[in-house]
C-alpha positions as a Python dict, from the first residue, in 0.01 Angstrom:
ca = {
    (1, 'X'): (0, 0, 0),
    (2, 'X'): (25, 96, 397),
    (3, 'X'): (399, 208, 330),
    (4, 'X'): (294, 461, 50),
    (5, 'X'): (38, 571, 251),
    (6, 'X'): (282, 641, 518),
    (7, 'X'): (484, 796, 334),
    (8, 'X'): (251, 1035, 179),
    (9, 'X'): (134, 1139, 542),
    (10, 'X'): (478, 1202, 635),
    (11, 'X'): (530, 1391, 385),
    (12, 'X'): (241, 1646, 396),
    (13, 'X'): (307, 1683, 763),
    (14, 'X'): (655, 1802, 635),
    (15, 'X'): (501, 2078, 413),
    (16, 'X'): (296, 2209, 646),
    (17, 'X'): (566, 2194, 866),
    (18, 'X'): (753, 2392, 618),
    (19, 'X'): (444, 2642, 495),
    (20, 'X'): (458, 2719, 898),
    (21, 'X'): (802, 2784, 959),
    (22, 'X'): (812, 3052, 670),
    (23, 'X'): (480, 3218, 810),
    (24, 'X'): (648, 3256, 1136),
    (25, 'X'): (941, 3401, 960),
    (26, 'X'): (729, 3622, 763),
    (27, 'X'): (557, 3773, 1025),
}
């Protein structure tokens, strides 16, 4: 269960990584 939790946090932090870099590129 830790691993899929893992991996869920890893990928969120990749989204949000992603939402930012096309706000910067945006504006």
């Amino acid at each position: 269960m830790k691993k899929v939790i893992v991996m869920m946090l890893l990928m969120g932090i990749m989204l949000i990584g992603n939402a930012a870099g096309e706000l910067e590129i945006f504006s």
